[in-house]
Amino acid sequence: MNAPTKNKNLLNWVAEIEAMCTPNQVVWCDGSAKEYDRLMGEMVESGMAIKLNEEKRPNSYAFNSDPSDVARIESRTYIASVKEEDAGPTNNWTDPVELKKTLTKLYTGCMKGRTMYVIPFSMGPIGSPMAKIGIEISDSPYVVVNMHIMARVSPKVLEVLGDEGEFIPCLHTVGSPLEPGQKDSRWPCAPIEEKYIVHFPEENLIWSYGSGYGGNALLGKKCFALRIASNMARHEGWMAEHMLILRFTNPEGKQFHIAAAFPSACGKTNLAMLQSTVPGWKVETIGDDIAWMKPGEDGRLYAINPEAGFFGVAPGTAKSSNPMALASCRKDAIFTNVVVTDDGDVWWEDMGVECKGGTDWHNNPWKSGMKDGEGNTIKGAHPNSRFTARAALCPVLCPDWEDPAGVPIDIFVFGGKRANTIPLIHEAFNFEQGVYMGATASSEPTAAALDLGNVSLRFDPFAMTPFIGYHAGDYMQHWFDMGETLGDKAPRCFYVNWFRKTDDGKWLWPGYGENSRVLKWMCDRVEGKVDAVETPIGLMPKDGDLTLDGLDISAEDWAELMKVDTHLFKTTLSNAREYLAKFGDKLPAKMVEQMDALEARLG
Ligand code: O2Y
Ligand code: MN
């Protein structure tokens, strides 16, 4: 096929990769429905994809991955900066020259017997001043069809790129060349120790080898939109964050835009699509995972969702927890590592419906309640199984979600999962304290981590630990710098903890749609409608301002949910100091100031 571009840098790069990887053929992708259908047809034919029942799940397909290839692999994810100290203590650093030698050997001939797809994509609405162009080269048709949904793949991207425009080169292979006559595996990939997900921040380049799954292979998402973009953002004065974006509109029609960062398993997608229980208030989704934010001409911070779809965790997605996510994958969806039911639909654990039987993610016949030889229940879907859904199918998608200028952010929300210590909601006194809150967001260790003897808190600054493409101390400094740029137009900062429990392990807060009550209090604060109580840790709701009407929460439980135990807070602060010590002299002085001030207030 003739290349549909005259961009010299792009043509040279594609020719160079073709020469190194030696595919059978090169196909330039156009993102069309025709291309999608053709690739799906080929994958059904080869046995990689299963076409779902057209009546139950129109235009949808299921895939099962290799058991070694089921999630992002942080231990195989690298920042290859010239100097090790530029990667910092939260990243795996590797020498770019050495790594390129190792990977060039692996890449040589790696696409033998396969097609090399060139995928032009835009992160952000095509042509938006906040969008950026990437070109992914991949030998995986599964990657191509997922990129159709998750990014914007179109000939228009090449038009915007023009002859001289810049793009982020993203090279991906499943790392499984085919000899003549060799039968392909159902999910080709390389063994774990040969998988590499590498970022070269000084060259704005991504090389991924050996995995076909999710964040390791759909390179627009975590690799580009977070790791590479976070590094670009600090040099260019903007922010690339692991945040959902939503619009919350009050009964008078006033809109508030909220960006929120939570570690995984804290309900980010659920909050992004929340169904408000506050009469007259409505939530509309802009994004569920990533926000790119830039100061606008009026001095406020504007956000876009660089993605075009949701790559959501399937287990736990149910009518009761997130009906909007479920509706988003009602058709035109891709499912990975779920159960395919006997009647050709999909199922996963905690979907809220029964499954009579089907085929599990290992391609084995499966029935609910089946046990293995040791009496353990066999799960049908992998815990990290996923749906890839088009954002456009989300019933509560914000009509302005593709506004090229973005939406003005009023509120930042940070959070973690804490059974004690942290109250349901508190507000930072100012942006700098907000940065401290985001930078010290923490969760209790999981049972597995406790088994490993790791009993301290898990800190996950801004939920970005695996995604900061440079030194985390410099990243925190960038947050303070953005605060200075934005001045009094900076978003107000809040910290929530939906997960506080009683001593006997009962949840104190119902969560889900009821979280809208907490969001409303934040909006009332921003509008100046309500005052707050000053406490050592920040500003908290006055009695009655956060309405509990209709909720079955006793006065004692409410007091417990909002309790600030200064002793416990001091322990968290000392854990934070210990964690932040590893940033050495890159720890911003302002972080130390914040910790000293908090300690003084705690008395
Ligand atoms: O396991 C993967 O490859 C996907 S990870 C992921 C996917 C969607 C949204 N967020 C994440 C994450 O790890 O934060
Ligand atoms: Mn995420």
XYZ file of N, CA and C in Angstrom, residues 352-468:
351
model
N -23.775 -9.393 38.897
C -25.142 -9.222 39.404
C -26.173 -10.051 38.660
N -25.714 -10.938 37.778
C -26.643 -11.855 37.100
C -26.057 -13.259 37.183
N -26.935 -14.250 36.993
C -26.452 -15.634 37.056
C -25.865 -16.076 35.735
N -24.924 -17.002 35.808
C -24.382 -17.569 34.583
C -24.649 -19.070 34.621
N -25.367 -19.542 33.613
C -25.699 -20.982 33.611
C -24.480 -21.816 33.241
N -23.626 -21.287 32.426
C -22.430 -22.032 32.014
C -21.809 -21.380 30.802
N -20.574 -21.715 30.561
C -19.899 -21.116 29.413
C -18.458 -21.581 29.329
N -17.622 -20.711 28.765
C -16.203 -21.014 28.603
C -15.424 -19.952 29.371
N -14.511 -20.392 30.232
C -13.803 -19.411 31.063
C -12.632 -18.786 30.288
N -11.885 -17.920 30.989
C -10.841 -17.165 30.278
C -9.660 -18.054 29.895
N -9.637 -19.289 30.447
C -8.616 -20.262 30.012
C -9.110 -21.095 28.829
N -10.303 -20.759 28.301
C -10.933 -21.521 27.212
C -11.424 -22.893 27.662
N -11.665 -23.053 28.958
C -12.185 -24.323 29.474
C -13.685 -24.203 29.735
N -14.421 -25.326 29.605
C -15.841 -25.285 29.983
C -15.942 -24.884 31.451
N -16.937 -24.097 31.765
C -17.000 -23.511 33.120
C -18.440 -23.377 33.599
N -18.620 -23.631 34.896
C -19.946 -23.444 35.523
C -19.739 -22.700 36.830
N -20.691 -21.870 37.183
C -20.606 -21.114 38.429
C -20.480 -22.088 39.616
N -19.580 -21.806 40.554
C -19.418 -22.642 41.744
C -18.464 -23.807 41.557
N -17.881 -23.949 40.338
C -16.933 -25.059 40.117
C -15.724 -24.930 41.057
N -15.212 -26.087 41.503
C -14.064 -26.052 42.438
C -12.860 -26.742 41.799
N -11.673 -26.305 42.227
C -10.469 -27.008 41.770
C -10.178 -28.182 42.716
N -9.063 -28.883 42.486
C -8.723 -30.070 43.258
C -8.598 -29.793 44.752
N -8.268 -28.521 45.102
C -8.114 -28.183 46.529
C -9.372 -27.581 47.145
N -10.448 -27.623 46.377
C -11.719 -27.120 46.922
C -11.902 -25.618 46.774
N -11.016 -24.944 46.061
C -11.184 -23.493 45.856
C -12.096 -23.246 44.663
N -12.934 -22.221 44.796
C -13.837 -21.875 43.687
C -13.009 -21.380 42.496
N -13.339 -21.891 41.317
C -12.631 -21.454 40.104
C -13.351 -20.245 39.527
N -12.600 -19.163 39.389
C -13.199 -17.954 38.806
C -13.321 -18.134 37.301
N -14.413 -17.631 36.727
C -14.598 -17.736 35.284
C -13.841 -16.672 34.521
N -13.854 -15.447 35.083
C -13.160 -14.322 34.443
C -11.890 -14.030 35.228
N -10.863 -13.556 34.552
C -9.651 -13.150 35.267
C -9.967 -11.881 36.076
N -9.408 -11.718 37.287
C -9.715 -10.509 38.077
C -9.384 -9.202 37.342
N -8.431 -9.244 36.411
C -8.102 -8.037 35.621
C -8.700 -8.123 34.209
N -9.790 -8.886 34.075
C -10.424 -8.948 32.743
C -11.042 -7.584 32.436
N -11.188 -7.301 31.161
C -11.506 -5.930 30.746
C -12.593 -5.868 29.693
N -13.316 -4.733 29.676
C -14.137 -4.390 28.519
C -13.517 -3.158 27.877
N -13.514 -3.157 26.551
C -13.094 -1.947 25.833
C -14.372 -1.379 25.229
N -14.766 -0.202 25.700
C -16.056 0.365 25.294
C -15.866 1.762 24.725
N -16.702 2.090 23.732
C -16.618 3.427 23.126
C -17.217 4.448 24.076
N -16.490 5.525 24.367
C -17.026 6.574 25.248
C -18.358 7.086 24.713
N -18.462 7.156 23.384
C -19.681 7.717 22.778
C -20.927 6.920 23.157
N -20.757 5.687 23.626
C -21.922 4.875 24.003
C -22.315 5.048 25.469
N -21.557 5.852 26.199
C -21.886 6.046 27.620
C -23.111 6.953 27.714
N -24.206 6.470 28.327
C -25.445 7.260 28.340
C -25.308 8.595 29.067
N -24.306 8.713 29.962
C -24.172 9.984 30.690
C -22.935 10.762 30.231
N -22.512 10.496 28.998
C -21.357 11.228 28.483
C -21.718 12.717 28.366
N -20.796 13.553 28.788
C -21.031 15.002 28.749
C -21.061 15.470 27.283
N -22.053 16.259 26.889
C -22.109 16.680 25.477
C -20.854 17.447 25.047
N -20.158 18.074 25.996
C -18.951 18.853 25.644
C -17.663 18.064 25.832
N -17.765 16.741 25.908
C -16.558 15.974 26.271
C -15.448 16.120 25.240
N -15.818 16.487 24.015
C -14.784 16.648 22.988
C -14.512 18.115 22.668
N -14.938 19.011 23.553
C -14.636 20.427 23.317
C -13.117 20.570 23.200
N -12.629 21.048 22.044
C -11.171 21.104 21.869
C -10.485 21.980 22.911
N -11.238 22.923 23.476
C -10.617 23.810 24.476
C -10.595 23.181 25.866
N -11.317 22.075 26.049
C -11.388 21.435 27.365
C -12.426 22.099 28.253
N -12.508 21.615 29.492
C -13.458 22.189 30.460
C -12.664 22.767 31.637
N -13.159 23.882 32.223
C -12.403 24.511 33.324
C -12.563 23.726 34.630
N -11.456 23.338 35.213
C -11.520 22.511 36.436
C -11.692 23.418 37.669
N -12.728 23.115 38.447
C -12.992 23.866 39.684
C -12.416 23.163 40.899
N -12.382 21.813 40.817
C -12.123 21.019 42.028
C -11.181 19.864 41.710
N -10.165 19.691 42.547
C -9.360 18.460 42.518
C -9.765 17.608 43.720
N -9.936 16.324 43.478
C -10.211 15.404 44.595
C -9.119 14.349 44.626
N -8.586 14.115 45.810
C -7.611 13.041 46.007
C -8.206 12.049 46.999
N -7.664 10.834 46.988
C -8.180 9.869 47.952
C -7.371 8.601 47.965
N -7.666 7.788 48.953
C -7.059 6.457 49.079
C -8.063 5.592 49.808
N -7.620 4.412 50.176
C -8.523 3.463 50.835
C -8.030 3.277 52.262
N -8.673 3.965 53.229
C -8.213 3.872 54.615
C -9.379 3.457 55.505
N -9.190 2.363 56.253
C -10.241 1.893 57.157
C -10.378 2.806 58.368
N -9.317 3.566 58.657
C -9.372 4.473 59.810
C -8.654 5.780 59.486
N -8.474 6.603 60.460
C -7.681 7.847 60.416
C -8.281 8.953 59.540
N -8.502 8.685 58.250
C -8.862 9.774 57.332
C -10.388 9.916 57.280
N -10.899 11.123 57.547
C -12.360 11.287 57.530
C -12.927 11.227 56.117
N -14.246 11.153 56.033
C -14.931 11.066 54.735
C -14.499 12.190 53.808
N -14.404 13.406 54.360
C -14.077 14.547 53.485
C -13.353 15.631 54.289
N -12.322 16.180 53.722
C -11.787 17.447 54.229
C -11.211 18.238 53.080
N -11.153 19.552 53.293
C -10.703 20.461 52.239
C -9.362 21.059 52.641
N -8.505 21.251 51.667
C -7.209 21.881 51.959
C -7.405 23.374 52.234
N -6.575 23.928 53.125
C -6.649 25.369 53.411
C -6.284 26.182 52.160
N -5.408 25.591 51.340
C -4.944 26.309 50.144
C -4.363 25.277 49.166
N -3.954 25.726 47.978
C -3.489 24.797 46.949
C -2.239 24.032 47.409
N -1.354 24.739 48.136
C -0.111 24.054 48.539
C -0.407 22.903 49.488
N -1.363 23.102 50.378
C -1.721 21.968 51.240
C -2.395 20.878 50.398
N -3.121 21.303 49.363
C -3.730 20.331 48.446
C -2.664 19.470 47.784
N -1.548 20.092 47.400
C -0.457 19.317 46.783
C 0.076 18.305 47.805
N 0.217 18.760 49.050
C 0.666 17.823 50.095
C -0.312 16.646 50.222
N -1.611 16.961 50.193
C -2.617 15.889 50.326
C -2.493 14.887 49.172
N -2.395 15.417 47.949
C -2.287 14.523 46.785
C -1.003 13.715 46.824
N 0.070 14.371 47.248
C 1.383 13.708 47.241
C 1.487 12.626 48.310
N 0.641 12.713 49.345
C 0.726 11.722 50.432
C -0.520 10.836 50.476
N -1.244 10.772 49.364
C -2.428 9.893 49.321
C -1.969 8.468 49.631
N -2.720 7.822 50.528
C -2.240 6.518 50.987
C -3.386 5.534 51.146
N -3.025 4.262 51.075
C -3.994 3.194 51.326
C -3.361 2.195 52.282
N -4.234 1.458 52.981
C -3.704 0.371 53.806
C -3.187 -0.730 52.886
N -2.132 -1.431 53.305
C -1.653 -2.517 52.461
C -2.710 -3.605 52.329
N -2.683 -4.296 51.196
C -3.616 -5.409 51.002
C -3.180 -6.571 51.892
N -4.063 -7.566 52.013
C -3.730 -8.742 52.826
C -2.449 -9.387 52.298
N -2.292 -9.401 50.966
C -1.105 -10.031 50.368
C 0.161 -9.308 50.824
N 0.099 -7.967 50.846
C 1.276 -7.208 51.261
C 1.559 -7.438 52.740
N 0.494 -7.585 53.531
C 0.688 -7.861 54.964
C 1.407 -9.196 55.138
N 1.017 -10.165 54.307
C 1.666 -11.483 54.366
C 3.164 -11.358 54.104
N 3.513 -10.376 53.267
C 4.930 -10.198 52.943
C 5.662 -9.417 54.044
N 4.929 -9.102 55.097
C 5.544 -8.398 56.211
C 5.620 -6.904 55.981
N 4.945 -6.420 54.910
C 4.979 -5.001 54.603
C 3.769 -4.346 55.254
N 3.952 -3.868 56.497
C 2.786 -3.411 57.249
C 2.589 -1.902 57.196
N 3.532 -1.193 56.614
C 3.402 0.248 56.589
C 2.338 0.648 55.573
N 1.981 1.958 55.567
C 0.999 2.416 54.574
C 1.605 2.373 53.186
N 0.723 2.245 52.183
C 1.194 2.344 50.797
C 0.894 3.744 50.297
N 1.936 4.491 50.005
C 1.733 5.833 49.468
C 1.702 5.759 47.945
N 0.807 6.507 47.374
C 0.677 6.519 45.919
C 0.390 7.967 45.511
N 1.473 8.773 45.383
C 1.274 10.200 45.114
C 0.410 10.426 43.877
N -0.695 11.131 44.086
C -1.609 11.506 42.994
C -2.039 10.276 42.166
N -1.980 9.074 42.777
C -2.294 7.805 42.072
C -1.418 7.638 40.842
N -0.246 8.244 40.861
C 0.612 8.294 39.674
C 1.877 7.444 39.830
N 2.052 6.733 40.941
C 3.343 6.056 41.158
C 3.850 5.298 39.929
N 3.031 4.441 39.292
C 3.599 3.701 38.153
C 3.629 4.507 36.858
N 3.176 5.756 36.906
C 2.977 6.491 35.646
C 3.768 7.796 35.540
N 4.529 8.143 36.573
C 5.322 9.377 36.487
C 6.544 9.061 35.636
